[in-house]
Amino acid sequence: GAGVSQSPRYKVAKRGQDVALRCDPISGHVSLFWYQQALGQGPEFLTYFQNEAQLDKSGLPSDRFFAERPEGSVSTLKIQRTQQEDSAVYLCASSVQGLSYEQYFGPGTRLTVT
Amino acid sequence: KNQVEQSPQSLIILEGKNCTLQCNYTVSPFSNLRWYKQDTGRGPVSLTIMTFSENTKSNGRYTATLDADTKQSSLHITASQLSDSASYICVVSGYALNFGKGTSLLVTP
């Protein structure tokens, strides 16, 4: 497809389970971003990749959160031992290169931890 | 601390009316300011992007203004339509992207 895609669109996990969220960026986009958006809030930055290199992971809330982009295209955000406070929409965005260029967002994955 | 404050938090207007949303920021250094529209259940979609030297930029019925001296921006929506109902997010780029919490706009018939 032409845009950023994310899967699954919805995920329900029991507290303590591990989850993996996938992002397929726009083909050829060098930069990839992950955001967490709580209900009624704006997105909060989690982490940023330039190709396969994770340049900034300062927004990851705890060491239970881990992101990778091993081949510089598809990225996976993994959350271990999920907690209720992890419930949010996780947005992925990609850009041609870096922060100065337009970011195109995917539809998000809504994670609900019960 | 880099902050982006948006007001009002929510707004209800009648179809056909105009409205203005505000964004104040304290991000430094400043690279650019963007306004996004986010429909419920969707990712944000860019409306405008402005750099330091740009005072105004339009995209159809949407007009954004930027005053880099006072660090304020506004998004003006003209002749609102029902489809304008969404959250509008101000994002200021410095060393990182700084997101506002958004203004939730509801346009009613």
CSV table of C-alpha atoms in Angstrom, one decimal:
chain,number,residue,atom,x,y,z
A,1,GLY,CA,0.0,0.0,0.0
A,2,ALA,CA,1.0,3.6,-0.3
A,3,GLY,CA,0.7,4.6,3.4
A,4,VAL,CA,2.0,3.4,6.7
A,5,SER,CA,0.3,0.3,7.9
A,6,GLN,CA,0.2,-1.2,11.4
A,7,SER,CA,-1.0,-4.5,12.8
A,8,PRO,CA,-2.9,-5.6,14.6
A,9,ARG,CA,-5.3,-2.7,14.7
A,10,TYR,CA,-6.6,-3.9,18.1
A,11,LYS,CA,-5.0,-6.0,20.7
A,12,VAL,CA,-6.4,-7.2,24.0
A,13,ALA,CA,-3.8,-8.6,26.4
A,14,LYS,CA,-4.0,-9.9,29.9
A,15,ARG,CA,-1.8,-8.2,32.5
A,16,GLY,CA,1.6,-9.9,32.4
A,17,GLN,CA,1.5,-11.0,28.8
A,18,ASP,CA,4.0,-9.9,26.2
A,19,VAL,CA,2.8,-8.2,23.0
A,20,ALA,CA,4.4,-7.3,19.7
A,21,LEU,CA,3.1,-4.5,17.5
A,22,ARG,CA,4.2,-4.2,13.9
A,23,CYS,CA,4.7,-1.2,11.7
A,24,ASP,CA,5.2,-1.2,7.9
A,25,PRO,CA,6.5,2.3,6.9
A,26,ILE,CA,6.2,3.9,3.5
A,27,SER,CA,8.6,2.2,1.2
A,28,GLY,CA,11.9,4.1,1.0
A,29,HIS,CA,11.3,6.2,4.1
A,30,VAL,CA,14.5,6.3,6.2
A,31,SER,CA,13.0,7.4,9.5
A,32,LEU,CA,10.5,5.7,11.6
A,33,PHE,CA,8.9,6.9,14.8
A,34,TRP,CA,6.8,5.2,17.5
A,35,TYR,CA,4.4,7.2,19.7
A,36,GLN,CA,2.0,6.3,22.6
A,37,GLN,CA,-1.3,8.1,22.7
A,38,ALA,CA,-3.4,7.8,25.8
A,39,LEU,CA,-7.2,8.4,25.6
A,40,GLY,CA,-7.9,12.1,25.1
A,41,GLN,CA,-4.2,13.1,24.9
A,42,GLY,CA,-1.8,14.0,22.2
A,43,PRO,CA,0.8,11.5,21.1
A,44,GLU,CA,3.9,11.0,23.2
A,45,PHE,CA,7.2,10.2,21.6
A,46,LEU,CA,8.7,6.8,22.4
A,47,THR,CA,11.6,6.1,20.0
A,48,TYR,CA,13.1,6.9,16.6
A,49,PHE,CA,15.0,5.0,14.0
A,50,GLN,CA,17.1,6.1,11.1
A,51,ASN,CA,17.3,3.0,8.9
A,52,GLU,CA,18.1,0.2,11.3
A,53,ALA,CA,19.8,2.4,13.9
A,54,GLN,CA,17.8,3.4,16.9
A,55,LEU,CA,18.9,7.0,17.4
A,56,ASP,CA,16.6,8.0,20.3
A,57,LYS,CA,14.8,5.8,22.7
A,58,SER,CA,14.4,8.4,25.5
A,59,GLY,CA,10.6,8.2,25.4
A,60,LEU,CA,10.4,4.5,26.2
A,61,PRO,CA,8.6,4.5,29.6
A,62,SER,CA,10.4,1.5,31.1
A,63,ASP,CA,12.7,-1.4,30.2
A,64,ARG,CA,9.7,-3.5,29.4
A,65,PHE,CA,9.4,-1.6,26.1
A,66,PHE,CA,11.7,-2.6,23.3
A,67,ALA,CA,11.7,-1.6,19.6
A,68,GLU,CA,13.7,-2.9,16.7
A,69,ARG,CA,14.0,-2.3,13.0
A,70,PRO,CA,16.6,-4.9,12.0
A,71,GLU,CA,16.5,-4.4,8.2
A,72,GLY,CA,15.7,-0.7,8.2
A,73,SER,CA,12.1,-1.2,7.0
A,74,VAL,CA,9.5,-3.0,9.1
A,75,SER,CA,9.6,-2.2,12.9
A,76,THR,CA,8.3,-4.0,15.9
A,77,LEU,CA,7.5,-2.5,19.2
A,78,LYS,CA,7.5,-5.1,21.9
A,79,ILE,CA,6.0,-4.7,25.4
A,80,GLN,CA,6.9,-7.3,28.0
A,81,ARG,CA,4.8,-8.1,31.1
A,82,THR,CA,2.1,-5.7,30.1
A,83,GLN,CA,0.5,-3.5,32.8
A,84,GLN,CA,-2.8,-1.7,32.7
A,85,GLU,CA,-1.1,1.6,32.3
A,86,ASP,CA,0.2,0.4,29.0
A,87,SER,CA,-3.3,0.6,27.6
A,88,ALA,CA,-3.1,3.2,24.8
A,89,VAL,CA,-3.0,3.6,21.0
A,90,TYR,CA,0.5,3.0,19.7
A,91,LEU,CA,1.1,5.1,16.6
A,92,CYS,CA,3.9,4.6,14.0
A,93,ALA,CA,5.0,7.3,11.6
A,94,SER,CA,7.6,7.4,8.9
A,95,SER,CA,9.4,10.2,7.1
A,96,VAL,CA,11.8,10.6,4.2
A,97,GLN,CA,14.6,11.4,6.5
A,98,GLY,CA,14.7,12.9,10.0
A,99,LEU,CA,12.6,15.3,12.0
A,100,SER,CA,12.5,18.1,9.4
A,101,TYR,CA,10.5,16.1,6.9
A,102,GLU,CA,6.8,15.4,7.0
A,103,GLN,CA,5.8,12.5,9.1
A,104,TYR,CA,3.1,10.2,7.8
A,105,PHE,CA,1.2,8.3,10.5
A,106,GLY,CA,-0.3,4.8,10.5
A,107,PRO,CA,-3.8,4.1,11.9
A,108,GLY,CA,-2.4,2.9,15.2
A,109,THR,CA,-2.8,-0.2,17.3
A,110,ARG,CA,-5.2,0.1,20.2
A,111,LEU,CA,-3.8,-2.0,23.1
A,112,THR,CA,-6.1,-2.8,26.0
A,113,VAL,CA,-4.6,-4.5,29.0
A,114,THR,CA,-7.1,-6.2,31.2
B,1,LYS,CA,11.3,22.3,29.6
B,2,ASN,CA,9.9,22.2,26.1
B,3,GLN,CA,6.1,22.5,26.2
B,4,VAL,CA,3.2,22.9,23.8
B,5,GLU,CA,0.0,24.2,25.2
B,6,GLN,CA,-3.2,24.2,23.2
B,7,SER,CA,-6.5,25.9,23.8
B,8,PRO,CA,-9.4,25.5,24.1
B,9,GLN,CA,-9.3,21.9,25.2
B,10,SER,CA,-12.6,21.3,23.4
B,11,LEU,CA,-14.9,23.4,21.2
B,12,ILE,CA,-18.4,23.0,19.8
B,13,ILE,CA,-19.5,25.1,16.8
B,14,LEU,CA,-22.4,25.2,14.4
B,15,GLU,CA,-21.8,24.1,10.8
B,16,GLY,CA,-20.8,27.0,8.6
B,17,LYS,CA,-19.2,29.0,11.4
B,18,ASN,CA,-15.6,29.9,11.7
B,19,CYS,CA,-13.3,29.0,14.6
B,20,THR,CA,-9.7,29.6,15.8
B,21,LEU,CA,-7.6,27.2,17.7
B,22,GLN,CA,-4.5,28.4,19.7
B,23,CYS,CA,-1.1,26.9,20.3
B,24,ASN,CA,1.6,28.4,22.6
B,25,TYR,CA,5.0,26.8,22.9
B,26,THR,CA,8.2,27.1,24.7
B,27,VAL,CA,10.3,24.8,22.5
B,28,SER,CA,13.9,25.8,21.9
B,29,PRO,CA,15.6,25.6,19.5
B,30,PHE,CA,12.7,26.0,17.0
B,31,SER,CA,12.7,24.2,13.7
B,32,ASN,CA,9.1,24.1,12.5
B,33,LEU,CA,5.5,24.0,13.7
B,34,ARG,CA,2.9,21.7,12.3
B,35,TRP,CA,-0.8,21.3,12.7
B,36,TYR,CA,-2.3,17.9,12.4
B,37,LYS,CA,-6.0,16.7,12.1
B,38,GLN,CA,-6.8,13.4,13.8
B,39,ASP,CA,-10.1,11.8,13.2
B,40,THR,CA,-11.3,9.3,15.8
B,41,GLY,CA,-9.6,6.0,15.4
B,42,ARG,CA,-7.1,7.3,12.8
B,43,GLY,CA,-3.6,8.5,12.8
B,44,PRO,CA,-2.9,12.2,12.5
B,45,VAL,CA,-2.8,13.8,9.1
B,46,SER,CA,-0.7,16.9,8.4
B,47,LEU,CA,-2.6,20.1,7.6
B,48,THR,CA,0.3,22.7,7.5
B,49,ILE,CA,3.9,23.0,8.3
B,50,MET,CA,5.6,26.4,9.0
B,51,THR,CA,9.2,27.3,9.5
B,52,PHE,CA,10.6,30.3,11.5
B,53,SER,CA,10.3,32.7,8.6
B,54,GLU,CA,6.7,31.9,7.6
B,55,ASN,CA,3.8,33.9,9.2
B,56,THR,CA,0.9,32.2,7.5
B,57,LYS,CA,0.1,29.2,5.5
B,58,SER,CA,-3.2,28.0,4.1
B,59,ASN,CA,-4.6,24.6,3.1
B,60,GLY,CA,-8.1,25.0,1.7
B,61,ARG,CA,-10.3,26.2,4.5
B,62,TYR,CA,-7.5,25.9,7.1
B,63,THR,CA,-5.2,28.8,7.7
B,64,ALA,CA,-2.3,28.6,10.2
B,65,THR,CA,-0.5,31.6,11.5
B,66,LEU,CA,2.8,31.7,13.4
B,67,ASP,CA,4.4,34.5,15.5
B,68,ALA,CA,7.8,33.2,16.3
B,69,ASP,CA,8.5,36.2,18.6
B,70,THR,CA,5.7,35.5,20.9
B,71,LYS,CA,5.9,31.7,20.2
B,72,GLN,CA,2.2,31.5,19.3
B,73,SER,CA,0.4,29.8,16.5
B,74,SER,CA,-3.3,29.7,15.5
B,75,LEU,CA,-5.3,27.5,13.2
B,76,HIS,CA,-8.3,29.2,11.7
B,77,ILE,CA,-11.1,27.1,10.1
B,78,THR,CA,-13.4,28.9,7.8
B,79,ALA,CA,-17.0,27.8,7.0
B,80,SER,CA,-16.8,24.7,9.1
B,81,GLN,CA,-18.2,21.4,7.9
B,82,LEU,CA,-19.4,18.4,9.8
B,83,SER,CA,-16.3,16.5,8.6
B,84,ASP,CA,-14.1,19.0,10.4
B,85,SER,CA,-15.1,17.3,13.7
B,86,ALA,CA,-11.8,15.9,14.9
B,87,SER,CA,-8.9,16.5,17.2
B,88,TYR,CA,-6.4,19.2,16.1
B,89,ILE,CA,-2.9,18.7,17.3
B,90,CYS,CA,-0.1,21.3,17.3
B,91,VAL,CA,3.4,19.9,17.0
B,92,VAL,CA,6.6,21.9,17.5
B,93,SER,CA,9.9,20.5,16.2
B,94,GLY,CA,13.1,21.3,17.9
B,95,TYR,CA,15.7,18.6,18.7
B,96,ALA,CA,12.6,16.4,18.9
B,97,LEU,CA,8.9,16.6,18.2
B,98,ASN,CA,6.8,18.1,20.9
B,99,PHE,CA,3.1,17.4,20.8
B,100,GLY,CA,0.3,19.4,22.3
B,101,LYS,CA,-2.6,17.6,23.8
B,102,GLY,CA,-4.9,18.7,21.0
B,103,THR,CA,-8.2,20.6,20.7
B,104,SER,CA,-11.3,18.5,20.2
B,105,LEU,CA,-13.6,20.1,17.8
B,106,LEU,CA,-17.2,19.1,17.3
B,107,VAL,CA,-19.2,20.7,14.4
B,108,THR,CA,-22.9,20.3,14.8
B,109,PRO,CA,-25.7,20.7,12.2
